[in-house]
Coordinates of C-alpha atoms in Angstrom, one line a residue:
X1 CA 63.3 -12.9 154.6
X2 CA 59.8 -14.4 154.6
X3 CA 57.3 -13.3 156.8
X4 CA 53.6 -13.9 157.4
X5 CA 51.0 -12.0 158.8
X6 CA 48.3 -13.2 160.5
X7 CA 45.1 -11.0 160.7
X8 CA 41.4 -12.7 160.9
X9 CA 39.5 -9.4 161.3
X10 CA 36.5 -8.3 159.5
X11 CA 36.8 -6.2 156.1
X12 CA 36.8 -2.7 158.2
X13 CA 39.6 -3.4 160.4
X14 CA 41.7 -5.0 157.1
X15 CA 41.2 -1.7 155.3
X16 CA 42.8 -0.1 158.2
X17 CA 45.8 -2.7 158.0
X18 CA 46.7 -1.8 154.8
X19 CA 49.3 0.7 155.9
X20 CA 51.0 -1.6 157.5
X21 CA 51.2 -3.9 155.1
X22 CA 53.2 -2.0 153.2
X23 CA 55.5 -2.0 155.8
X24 CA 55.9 -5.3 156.7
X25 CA 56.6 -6.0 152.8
X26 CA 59.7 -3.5 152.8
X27 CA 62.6 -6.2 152.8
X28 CA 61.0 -9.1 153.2
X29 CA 58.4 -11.3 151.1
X30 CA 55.1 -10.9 152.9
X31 CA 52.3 -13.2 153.5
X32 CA 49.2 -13.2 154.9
X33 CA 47.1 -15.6 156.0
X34 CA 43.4 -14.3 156.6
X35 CA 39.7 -14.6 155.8
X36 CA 38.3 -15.1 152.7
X37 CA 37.1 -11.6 151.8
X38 CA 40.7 -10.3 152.2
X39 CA 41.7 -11.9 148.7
X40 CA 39.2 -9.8 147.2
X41 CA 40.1 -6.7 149.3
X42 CA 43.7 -7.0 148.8
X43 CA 45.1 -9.2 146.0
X44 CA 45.0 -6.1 143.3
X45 CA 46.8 -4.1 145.6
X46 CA 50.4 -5.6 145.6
X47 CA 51.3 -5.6 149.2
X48 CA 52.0 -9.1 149.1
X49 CA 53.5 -12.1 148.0
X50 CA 50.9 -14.1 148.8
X51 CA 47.2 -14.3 150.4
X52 CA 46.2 -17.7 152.5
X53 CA 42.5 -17.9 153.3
X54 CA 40.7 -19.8 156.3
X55 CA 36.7 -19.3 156.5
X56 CA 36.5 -20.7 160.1
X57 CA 39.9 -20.1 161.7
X58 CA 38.9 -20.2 165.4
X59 CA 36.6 -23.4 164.9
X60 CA 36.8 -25.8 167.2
X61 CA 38.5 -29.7 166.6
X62 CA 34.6 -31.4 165.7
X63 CA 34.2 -28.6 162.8
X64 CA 37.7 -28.8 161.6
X65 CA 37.2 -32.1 161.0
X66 CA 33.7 -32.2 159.9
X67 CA 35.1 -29.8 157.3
X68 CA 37.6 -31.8 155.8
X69 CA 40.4 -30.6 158.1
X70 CA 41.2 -26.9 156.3
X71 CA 42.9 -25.7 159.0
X72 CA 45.5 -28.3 159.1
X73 CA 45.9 -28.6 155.0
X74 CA 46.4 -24.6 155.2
X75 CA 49.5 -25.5 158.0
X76 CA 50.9 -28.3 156.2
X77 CA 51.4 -25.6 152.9
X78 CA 52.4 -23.0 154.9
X79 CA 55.1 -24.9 156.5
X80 CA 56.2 -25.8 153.1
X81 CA 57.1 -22.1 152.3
X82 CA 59.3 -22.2 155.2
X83 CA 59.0 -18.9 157.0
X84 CA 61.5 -16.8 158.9
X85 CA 59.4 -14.3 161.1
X86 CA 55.4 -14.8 161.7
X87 CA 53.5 -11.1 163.1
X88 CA 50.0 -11.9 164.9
X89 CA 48.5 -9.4 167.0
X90 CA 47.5 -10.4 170.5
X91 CA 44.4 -10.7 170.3
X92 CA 43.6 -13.9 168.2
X93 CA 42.0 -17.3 169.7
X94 CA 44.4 -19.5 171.4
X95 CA 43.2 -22.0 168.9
X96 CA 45.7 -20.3 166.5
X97 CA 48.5 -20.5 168.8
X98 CA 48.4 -23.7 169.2
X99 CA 47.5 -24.6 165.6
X100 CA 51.3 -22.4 165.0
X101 CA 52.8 -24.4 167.5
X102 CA 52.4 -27.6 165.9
X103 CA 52.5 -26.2 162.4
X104 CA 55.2 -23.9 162.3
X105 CA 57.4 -24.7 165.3
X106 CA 60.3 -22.7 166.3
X107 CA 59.8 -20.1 163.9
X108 CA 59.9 -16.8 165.6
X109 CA 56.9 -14.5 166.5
X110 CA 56.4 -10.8 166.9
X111 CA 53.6 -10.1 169.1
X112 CA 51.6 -7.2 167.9
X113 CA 49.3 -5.5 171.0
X114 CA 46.5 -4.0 169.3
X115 CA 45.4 -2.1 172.7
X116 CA 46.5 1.7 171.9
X117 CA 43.7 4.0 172.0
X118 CA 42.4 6.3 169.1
X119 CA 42.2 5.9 165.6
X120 CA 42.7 2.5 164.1
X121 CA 45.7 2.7 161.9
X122 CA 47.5 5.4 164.2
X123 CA 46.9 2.6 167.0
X124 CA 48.5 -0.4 164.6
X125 CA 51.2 1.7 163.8
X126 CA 52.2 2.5 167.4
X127 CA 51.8 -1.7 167.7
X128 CA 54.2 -1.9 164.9
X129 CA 56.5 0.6 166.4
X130 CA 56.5 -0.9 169.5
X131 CA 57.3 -4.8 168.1
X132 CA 60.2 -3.1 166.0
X133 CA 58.6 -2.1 162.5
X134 CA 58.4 2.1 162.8
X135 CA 57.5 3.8 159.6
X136 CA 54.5 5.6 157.2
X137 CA 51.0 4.2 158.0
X138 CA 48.7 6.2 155.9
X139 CA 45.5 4.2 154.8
X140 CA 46.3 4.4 150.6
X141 CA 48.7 5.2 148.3
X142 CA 48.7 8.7 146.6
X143 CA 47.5 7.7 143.2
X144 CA 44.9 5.5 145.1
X145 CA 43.4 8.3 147.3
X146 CA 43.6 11.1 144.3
X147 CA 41.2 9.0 142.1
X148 CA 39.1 8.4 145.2
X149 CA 39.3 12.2 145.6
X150 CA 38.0 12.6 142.2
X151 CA 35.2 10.0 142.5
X152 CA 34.2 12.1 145.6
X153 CA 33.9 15.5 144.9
X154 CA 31.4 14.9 142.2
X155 CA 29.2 14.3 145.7
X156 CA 30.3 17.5 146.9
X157 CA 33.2 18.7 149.3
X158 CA 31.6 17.1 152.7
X159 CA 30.7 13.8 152.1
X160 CA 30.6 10.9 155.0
X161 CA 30.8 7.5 153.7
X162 CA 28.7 4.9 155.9
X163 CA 29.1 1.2 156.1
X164 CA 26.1 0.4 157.7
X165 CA 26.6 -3.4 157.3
X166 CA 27.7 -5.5 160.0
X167 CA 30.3 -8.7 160.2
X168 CA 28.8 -11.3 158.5
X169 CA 28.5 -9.4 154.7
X170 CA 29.1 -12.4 153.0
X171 CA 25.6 -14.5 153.6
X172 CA 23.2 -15.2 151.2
X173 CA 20.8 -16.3 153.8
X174 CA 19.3 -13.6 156.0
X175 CA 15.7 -13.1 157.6
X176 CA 16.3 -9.6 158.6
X177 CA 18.6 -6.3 157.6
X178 CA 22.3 -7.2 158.2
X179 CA 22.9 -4.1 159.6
X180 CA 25.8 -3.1 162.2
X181 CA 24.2 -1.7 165.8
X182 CA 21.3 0.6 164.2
X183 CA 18.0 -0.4 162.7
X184 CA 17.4 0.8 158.7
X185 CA 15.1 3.8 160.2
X186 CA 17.6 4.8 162.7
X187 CA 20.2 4.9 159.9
X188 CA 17.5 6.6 157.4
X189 CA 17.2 9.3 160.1
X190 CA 20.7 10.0 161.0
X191 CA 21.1 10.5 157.6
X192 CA 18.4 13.1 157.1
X193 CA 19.9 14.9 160.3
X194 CA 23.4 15.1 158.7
X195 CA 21.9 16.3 155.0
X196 CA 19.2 18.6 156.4
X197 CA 21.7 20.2 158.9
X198 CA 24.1 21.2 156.5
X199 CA 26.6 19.3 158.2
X200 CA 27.2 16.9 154.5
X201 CA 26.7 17.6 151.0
X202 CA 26.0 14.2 150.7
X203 CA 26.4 10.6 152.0
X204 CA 27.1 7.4 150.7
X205 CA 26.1 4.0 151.7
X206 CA 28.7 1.8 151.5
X207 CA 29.3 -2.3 151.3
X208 CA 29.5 -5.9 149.1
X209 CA 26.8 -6.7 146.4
X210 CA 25.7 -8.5 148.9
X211 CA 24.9 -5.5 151.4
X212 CA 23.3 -3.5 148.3
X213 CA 19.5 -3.9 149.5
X214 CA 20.2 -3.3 152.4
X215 CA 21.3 -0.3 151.3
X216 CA 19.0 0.2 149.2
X217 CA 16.4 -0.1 151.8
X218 CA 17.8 2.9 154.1
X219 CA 18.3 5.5 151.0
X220 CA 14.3 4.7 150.5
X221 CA 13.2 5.7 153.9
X222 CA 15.0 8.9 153.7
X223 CA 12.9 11.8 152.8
X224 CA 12.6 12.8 149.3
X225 CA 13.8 16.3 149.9
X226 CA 17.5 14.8 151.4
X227 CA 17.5 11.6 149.1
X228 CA 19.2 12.9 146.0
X229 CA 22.0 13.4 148.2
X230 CA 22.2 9.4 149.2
X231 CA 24.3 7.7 147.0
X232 CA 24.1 3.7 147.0
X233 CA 27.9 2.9 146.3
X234 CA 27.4 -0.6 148.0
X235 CA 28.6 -3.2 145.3
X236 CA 29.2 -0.2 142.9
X237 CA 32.7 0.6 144.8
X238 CA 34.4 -2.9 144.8
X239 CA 36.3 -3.3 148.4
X240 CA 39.9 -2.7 146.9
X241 CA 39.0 0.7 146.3
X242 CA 37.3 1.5 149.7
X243 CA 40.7 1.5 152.0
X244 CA 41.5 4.5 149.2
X245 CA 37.6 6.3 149.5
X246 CA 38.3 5.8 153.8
X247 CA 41.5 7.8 153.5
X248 CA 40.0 11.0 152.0

């Protein structure tokens, strides 16, 4: 059996698919075909036979083109390796229904509905469940999450991690914070709230190298008297390790 999963989501919502991943490898050779930053995320991890990347997957016909026709190249080589089952949830364009159509034609789907409430890996799990693929959905494996553990409590027995980063971590090019929903002093002051309530020991700011001063930026507008407590982890805890640090 050869099966290929199809996820295009950002680097948060791949860390929670790591569970099942591990399922969807039990008996079969898995595949799966996703952005770019997922290589880095999850080669090392060994919950697959094989990662396919595609930058721009929901781009439309002029792009794909105007980029040397990825897309297609990516479904010529995948029909190659002749798969038995492809998993998609849902949710993805239509652009990559059709683009399965022509590509891998009568090769059968499962149709994962990514629509359960609650927390993100319990939700996948009950999509997994419901397509035919029950089982164990915890975030990391043990070794993983002790040495995260380890790593952690040197912070203190409370710590919240904090990816304050939004979507789009991987450009070079920015003329403002890339930050996700809050500005850097709104993040610097919820922050101080948690350490100067007693409600962390410690936080840590979270991300790629290429979030670091942004980082950077919020642990130096939190007060001096909270700021030993801020630890800067962004490009200092590579993303394979982070679905581990999440599961703590």
């Amino acid at each position: 059996m050869r099966r290929l999963l199809i996820n295009f989501a950002r680097i948060g919502d791949l860390v929670m698919l790591t569970p099942a991943l591990r399922r969807l490898g039990q008996g079969a050779e898995l595949h799966l075909l996703c952005r770019p930053w997922g290589l880095d995320l999850l080669a090392e991890q060994g919950l697959t036979a094989g990662i396919h990347v595609l930058p721009h997957p929901n781009h439309g016909a002029f792009s794909e083109w105007l980029r040397g026709r990825p897309r297609t190249r990516l479904g010529e080589h995948l029909a190659r390796l002749h798969f038995d089952e492809v998993v998609c949830f849902g949710d993805e364009r239509p652009v990559i229904a059709r683009w399965l159509d022509r590509h891998l034609p009568g090769v059968p789907r499962r149709i994962l509905q990514s629509d359960f409430p609650g927390y993100v890996p319990d939700s996948i799990g009950q999509a997994l469940a419901q397509a035919g693929f029950p089982g164990d959905y915890r975030v990391a494996a043990a070794a993983a999450r002790a040495a995260a553990v380890e790593r952690l409590r040197a912070l203190g027995q409370r710590v919240v991690l904090i990816q304050a980063g939004s979507s789009s971590t991987h450009k070079l090019i920015r003329t403002k914070p890339n930050l996700r929903s809050l500005a850097p002093a709104q993040w610097a002051q919820l922050i101080t709230q948690l350490l100067a309530s007693d409600e962390a020991d410690a936080v840590v700011l979270l991300g790629s190298p290429l979030e670091k001063r942004d980082a950077d930026g919020i642990a130096a507008l939190v007060p001096p008297a909270q700021r030993a407590r801020v630890a800067v982890w962004a490009g200092a805890a590579p993303i394979r390790e982070q679905p581990a640090l999440a599961a703590c």
